[in-house]
Tab-separated table of C-alpha atoms and ligand atoms in Angstrom:
chain	number	residue	atom	x	y	z
R	2	MET	CA	0.000	0.000	0.000
R	3	ASN	CA	1.507	3.347	-0.954
R	4	ALA	CA	1.404	6.497	1.158
R	5	LEU	CA	-1.632	7.995	-0.612
R	6	GLN	CA	-3.687	4.831	-0.146
R	7	ALA	CA	-2.639	4.428	3.476
R	8	MET	CA	-3.588	8.006	4.179
R	9	THR	CA	-6.982	7.697	2.540
R	10	ALA	CA	-8.065	4.180	3.565
R	11	ASP	CA	-9.750	5.582	6.690
R	12	LEU	CA	-12.592	7.069	4.600
R	13	GLY	CA	-13.853	3.489	4.349
R	14	TYR	CA	-12.324	2.527	1.003
R	15	VAL	CA	-8.754	2.159	-0.150
R	16	HIS	CA	-8.715	4.648	-2.991
R	17	VAL	CA	-6.774	6.903	-5.296
R	18	PHE	CA	-7.629	10.590	-5.569
R	19	LYS	CA	-6.185	12.895	-8.203
R	20	PRO	CA	-7.141	16.562	-7.898
R	21	ALA	CA	-8.661	18.450	-10.828
R	22	GLN	CA	-6.241	20.100	-13.233
R	23	SER	CA	-8.760	22.717	-14.391
R	24	PRO	CA	-10.774	24.936	-12.051
R	25	GLY	CA	-14.452	23.966	-11.931
R	26	ALA	CA	-13.862	20.573	-13.576
R	27	PRO	CA	-16.037	17.646	-12.401
R	28	THR	CA	-14.854	14.629	-10.422
R	29	LEU	CA	-14.938	11.242	-12.132
R	30	LEU	CA	-15.812	8.412	-9.751
R	31	LEU	CA	-14.138	5.369	-11.310
R	32	LEU	CA	-15.632	1.998	-10.346
R	33	HIS	CA	-13.814	-1.142	-11.439
R	34	GLY	CA	-15.222	-4.551	-12.379
R	35	THR	CA	-14.970	-7.838	-10.460
R	36	GLY	CA	-11.361	-8.655	-9.625
R	37	GLY	CA	-10.143	-5.150	-10.405
R	38	ASP	CA	-8.822	-2.494	-8.094
R	39	GLU	CA	-8.484	1.251	-7.665
R	40	HIS	CA	-5.792	1.448	-10.381
R	41	ASP	CA	-7.682	-0.365	-13.153
R	42	LEU	CA	-9.703	2.464	-14.646
R	43	LEU	CA	-7.309	5.336	-13.946
R	44	PRO	CA	-6.469	5.701	-17.664
R	45	LEU	CA	-10.166	6.487	-18.265
R	46	GLY	CA	-9.690	9.709	-16.292
R	47	GLY	CA	-8.184	11.044	-19.530
R	48	LEU	CA	-11.665	10.930	-21.142
R	49	ALA	CA	-12.539	14.070	-19.170
R	50	PRO	CA	-9.393	16.202	-19.439
R	51	GLY	CA	-8.761	18.303	-16.349
R	52	ALA	CA	-11.273	16.392	-14.183
R	53	ALA	CA	-10.476	15.153	-10.689
R	54	VAL	CA	-10.452	11.381	-10.246
R	55	LEU	CA	-11.729	9.401	-7.260
R	56	SER	CA	-11.154	5.681	-7.621
R	57	PRO	CA	-12.077	3.346	-4.732
R	58	ARG	CA	-11.450	-0.388	-4.446
R	59	GLY	CA	-14.588	-2.480	-3.819
R	60	ASN	CA	-14.840	-3.641	-0.216
R	61	VAL	CA	-16.391	-7.053	-0.915
R	62	LEU	CA	-14.175	-10.032	-1.676
R	63	GLU	CA	-15.349	-12.954	-3.823
R	64	ASN	CA	-12.660	-15.639	-3.769
R	65	GLY	CA	-10.121	-12.880	-3.220
R	66	MET	CA	-11.522	-10.681	-6.030
R	67	PRO	CA	-12.667	-7.200	-5.034
R	68	ARG	CA	-16.268	-6.250	-5.880
R	69	PHE	CA	-18.674	-3.512	-4.813
R	70	PHE	CA	-21.455	-5.830	-3.548
R	71	ARG	CA	-22.120	-9.505	-2.945
R	72	ARG	CA	-23.671	-11.780	-5.541
R	73	LEU	CA	-25.196	-15.209	-5.036
R	74	ALA	CA	-24.265	-16.409	-8.543
R	75	GLU	CA	-23.334	-14.869	-11.895
R	76	GLY	CA	-25.988	-12.206	-12.495
R	77	VAL	CA	-27.878	-13.011	-9.259
R	78	PHE	CA	-27.342	-10.215	-6.785
R	79	ASP	CA	-27.718	-10.097	-3.000
R	80	VAL	CA	-30.178	-7.199	-3.034
R	81	GLU	CA	-29.838	-6.389	0.680
R	82	ASP	CA	-26.078	-6.139	0.199
R	83	VAL	CA	-26.555	-3.988	-2.924
R	84	LYS	CA	-28.614	-1.553	-0.807
R	85	ARG	CA	-26.118	-1.517	2.040
R	86	ARG	CA	-23.061	-1.091	-0.193
R	87	ALA	CA	-24.713	1.604	-2.324
R	88	GLY	CA	-25.296	3.547	0.900
R	89	GLU	CA	-21.691	3.045	1.971
R	90	LEU	CA	-20.349	4.178	-1.394
R	91	ALA	CA	-22.606	7.252	-1.420
R	92	ASP	CA	-21.403	8.175	2.087
R	93	PHE	CA	-17.805	7.662	0.939
R	94	VAL	CA	-18.274	10.064	-1.998
R	95	ILE	CA	-19.670	12.724	0.338
R	96	ALA	CA	-16.862	12.194	2.884
R	97	ALA	CA	-14.230	12.201	0.132
R	98	ALA	CA	-15.577	15.507	-1.240
R	99	ALA	CA	-15.089	17.123	2.183
R	100	HIS	CA	-11.689	15.469	2.724
R	101	HIS	CA	-10.212	16.074	-0.731
R	102	LYS	CA	-12.078	19.349	-1.255
R	103	PHE	CA	-13.950	18.755	-4.501
R	104	ASP	CA	-17.478	19.915	-5.383
R	105	PRO	CA	-19.938	17.162	-4.268
R	106	SER	CA	-22.528	18.391	-6.771
R	107	ARG	CA	-20.300	17.613	-9.774
R	108	VAL	CA	-19.514	13.918	-9.394
R	109	ILE	CA	-19.906	11.713	-12.484
R	110	ALA	CA	-19.504	7.967	-12.050
R	111	MET	CA	-17.814	5.817	-14.671
R	112	GLY	CA	-18.195	2.127	-13.936
R	113	PHE	CA	-17.436	-1.134	-15.686
R	114	SER	CA	-19.544	-4.269	-15.082
R	115	ASN	CA	-19.841	-4.663	-11.299
R	116	GLY	CA	-18.711	-1.031	-10.991
R	117	ALA	CA	-21.466	0.069	-13.398
R	118	ASN	CA	-24.014	-1.887	-11.383
R	119	ILE	CA	-23.106	-0.237	-8.078
R	120	ALA	CA	-23.159	3.151	-9.843
R	121	SER	CA	-26.777	2.494	-10.962
R	122	ALA	CA	-27.669	1.430	-7.423
R	123	VAL	CA	-26.242	4.687	-6.022
R	124	LEU	CA	-28.128	6.666	-8.697
R	125	LEU	CA	-31.433	5.039	-7.781
R	126	LEU	CA	-31.049	4.742	-4.008
R	127	ARG	CA	-29.216	7.962	-3.184
R	128	PRO	CA	-30.487	10.587	-5.645
R	129	GLY	CA	-28.329	13.697	-5.744
R	130	VAL	CA	-25.000	12.031	-4.942
R	131	LEU	CA	-24.173	11.523	-8.636
R	132	LYS	CA	-24.756	14.139	-11.309
R	133	GLY	CA	-24.480	11.473	-13.954
R	134	ALA	CA	-22.943	8.153	-14.873
R	135	THR	CA	-21.279	6.334	-17.725
R	136	LEU	CA	-22.179	2.664	-17.395
R	137	PHE	CA	-20.127	0.125	-19.348
R	138	ARG	CA	-21.577	-3.434	-19.605
R	139	ALA	CA	-24.254	-2.621	-17.041
R	140	MET	CA	-27.070	-4.771	-15.621
R	141	VAL	CA	-30.081	-3.994	-13.420
R	142	PRO	CA	-28.707	-3.980	-9.839
R	143	LEU	CA	-32.168	-3.912	-8.239
R	144	ASP	CA	-35.620	-2.525	-8.883
R	145	PRO	CA	-36.188	0.261	-6.358
R	146	GLY	CA	-39.940	0.306	-7.140
R	147	PRO	CA	-42.044	3.299	-8.124
R	148	GLY	CA	-41.529	6.679	-6.519
R	149	VAL	CA	-37.785	7.047	-7.054
R	150	GLN	CA	-37.036	10.341	-8.769
R	151	VAL	CA	-33.683	11.195	-10.304
R	152	ALA	CA	-34.856	13.831	-12.783
R	153	GLY	CA	-31.989	15.726	-14.368
R	154	THR	CA	-29.500	12.883	-13.925
R	155	ARG	CA	-27.673	12.057	-17.163
R	156	VAL	CA	-26.808	8.427	-17.887
R	157	LEU	CA	-24.855	6.839	-20.715
R	158	ILE	CA	-25.155	3.062	-21.075
R	159	SER	CA	-22.545	1.527	-23.384
R	160	ASN	CA	-23.202	-2.205	-23.637
R	161	GLY	CA	-22.136	-4.997	-25.977
R	162	ARG	CA	-24.552	-6.511	-28.506
R	163	ILE	CA	-23.054	-9.979	-28.037
R	164	ASP	CA	-22.293	-9.865	-24.316
R	165	PRO	CA	-22.608	-13.389	-22.842
R	166	ILE	CA	-23.233	-11.874	-19.368
R	167	VAL	CA	-25.647	-9.014	-20.181
R	168	SER	CA	-28.494	-9.698	-22.628
R	169	PRO	CA	-29.947	-6.926	-24.812
R	170	GLU	CA	-33.228	-7.343	-22.855
R	171	GLU	CA	-31.369	-6.680	-19.586
R	172	THR	CA	-29.861	-3.518	-21.071
R	173	GLU	CA	-33.279	-2.337	-22.218
R	174	ARG	CA	-34.770	-3.105	-18.789
R	175	LEU	CA	-32.070	-0.980	-17.120
R	176	ALA	CA	-32.665	1.905	-19.526
R	177	ARG	CA	-36.449	1.759	-18.910
R	178	LEU	CA	-35.991	1.616	-15.145
R	179	LEU	CA	-33.730	4.686	-15.141
R	180	GLN	CA	-36.049	6.536	-17.543
R	181	ARG	CA	-39.052	5.714	-15.353
R	182	ALA	CA	-37.165	7.424	-12.511
R	183	GLY	CA	-36.734	10.514	-14.702
R	184	ALA	CA	-33.106	10.099	-15.773
R	185	ASP	CA	-31.979	11.300	-19.192
R	186	VAL	CA	-30.654	8.009	-20.635
R	187	GLU	CA	-28.618	7.437	-23.777
R	188	VAL	CA	-27.930	3.832	-24.853
R	189	HIS	CA	-25.046	2.969	-27.170
R	190	TRP	CA	-24.565	-0.540	-28.538
R	191	GLN	CA	-21.069	-1.772	-29.194
R	192	PRO	CA	-20.226	-4.650	-31.569
R	193	ALA	CA	-18.689	-6.359	-28.565
R	194	GLY	CA	-19.025	-8.816	-25.714
R	195	HIS	CA	-18.228	-7.979	-22.090
R	196	GLN	CA	-14.805	-6.498	-22.910
R	197	LEU	CA	-14.410	-2.777	-23.498
R	198	MET	CA	-13.558	-1.506	-26.987
R	199	PRO	CA	-12.072	1.755	-28.302
R	200	SER	CA	-15.599	2.702	-29.451
R	201	ASP	CA	-16.760	2.619	-25.782
R	202	PHE	CA	-14.161	5.243	-24.920
R	203	ALA	CA	-15.021	7.383	-27.936
R	204	VAL	CA	-18.701	7.519	-27.055
R	205	ALA	CA	-17.935	8.193	-23.385
R	206	LYS	CA	-15.589	11.050	-24.261
R	207	THR	CA	-18.212	12.778	-26.417
R	208	TRP	CA	-20.919	12.212	-23.809
R	209	LEU	CA	-18.737	13.597	-21.010
R	210	GLN	CA	-18.181	16.792	-22.988
R	211	SER	CA	-21.947	17.293	-23.146
R	212	VAL	CA	-22.422	16.736	-19.388
R	213	ARG	CA	-19.665	18.853	-17.838
A	28	MLT	C1	-21.789	-8.179	-11.474
A	28	MLT	O1	-22.053	-7.132	-10.907
A	28	MLT	O2	-21.740	-9.264	-10.905
A	28	MLT	C2	-21.482	-8.129	-12.921
A	28	MLT	O3	-21.993	-7.193	-13.673
A	28	MLT	C3	-20.821	-9.200	-13.565
A	28	MLT	C4	-19.426	-9.258	-13.072
A	28	MLT	O4	-19.016	-8.405	-12.298
A	28	MLT	O5	-18.721	-10.166	-13.484
């Protein structure tokens, strides 16, 4: 563990924070996939030049692989744990904003797979914590039921057409669920499976420019 991680682990998550390079730039909350860590998505910070980067490591271990919430099987989530961990991550973002001195109203999540799923859970369960989210290879983390309102939240879903883990129907269900809650959702289909492609980054870069 390096000095930065050791210093920041007491906010509840081992994480990397890189301050913004341009005044008024947003903070990208980078959320890795199963088995990743806080370093995995750091290169994606470059998709929003000048932005601050906050990149935590998931606190749940599955056979030694970090994740952001527990699952019972592939694609079968422990919904109570999803709720608990979404709350913990939302509290972490708020605490990190005070600690690292970034604007808590300008946080945009960028998550891959399990990281995308926890980002959606935070969007739906803790409205206001995220201004928006880029979701790569995302699934429905839970159905929060009617009454959730996240109007004004911008969401980009970039999923693969031939993903063996996420079906097109699942992607459409997620988009509908977020739209029902009032989010402004854009879905982009990649000619891909579960792995990210250069076209994912291109679409995210353009979308981020329109959100900042
Ligand atoms: C999950 O949250 O479990 C996923 O989207 C699939 C994975 O992380 O492998």
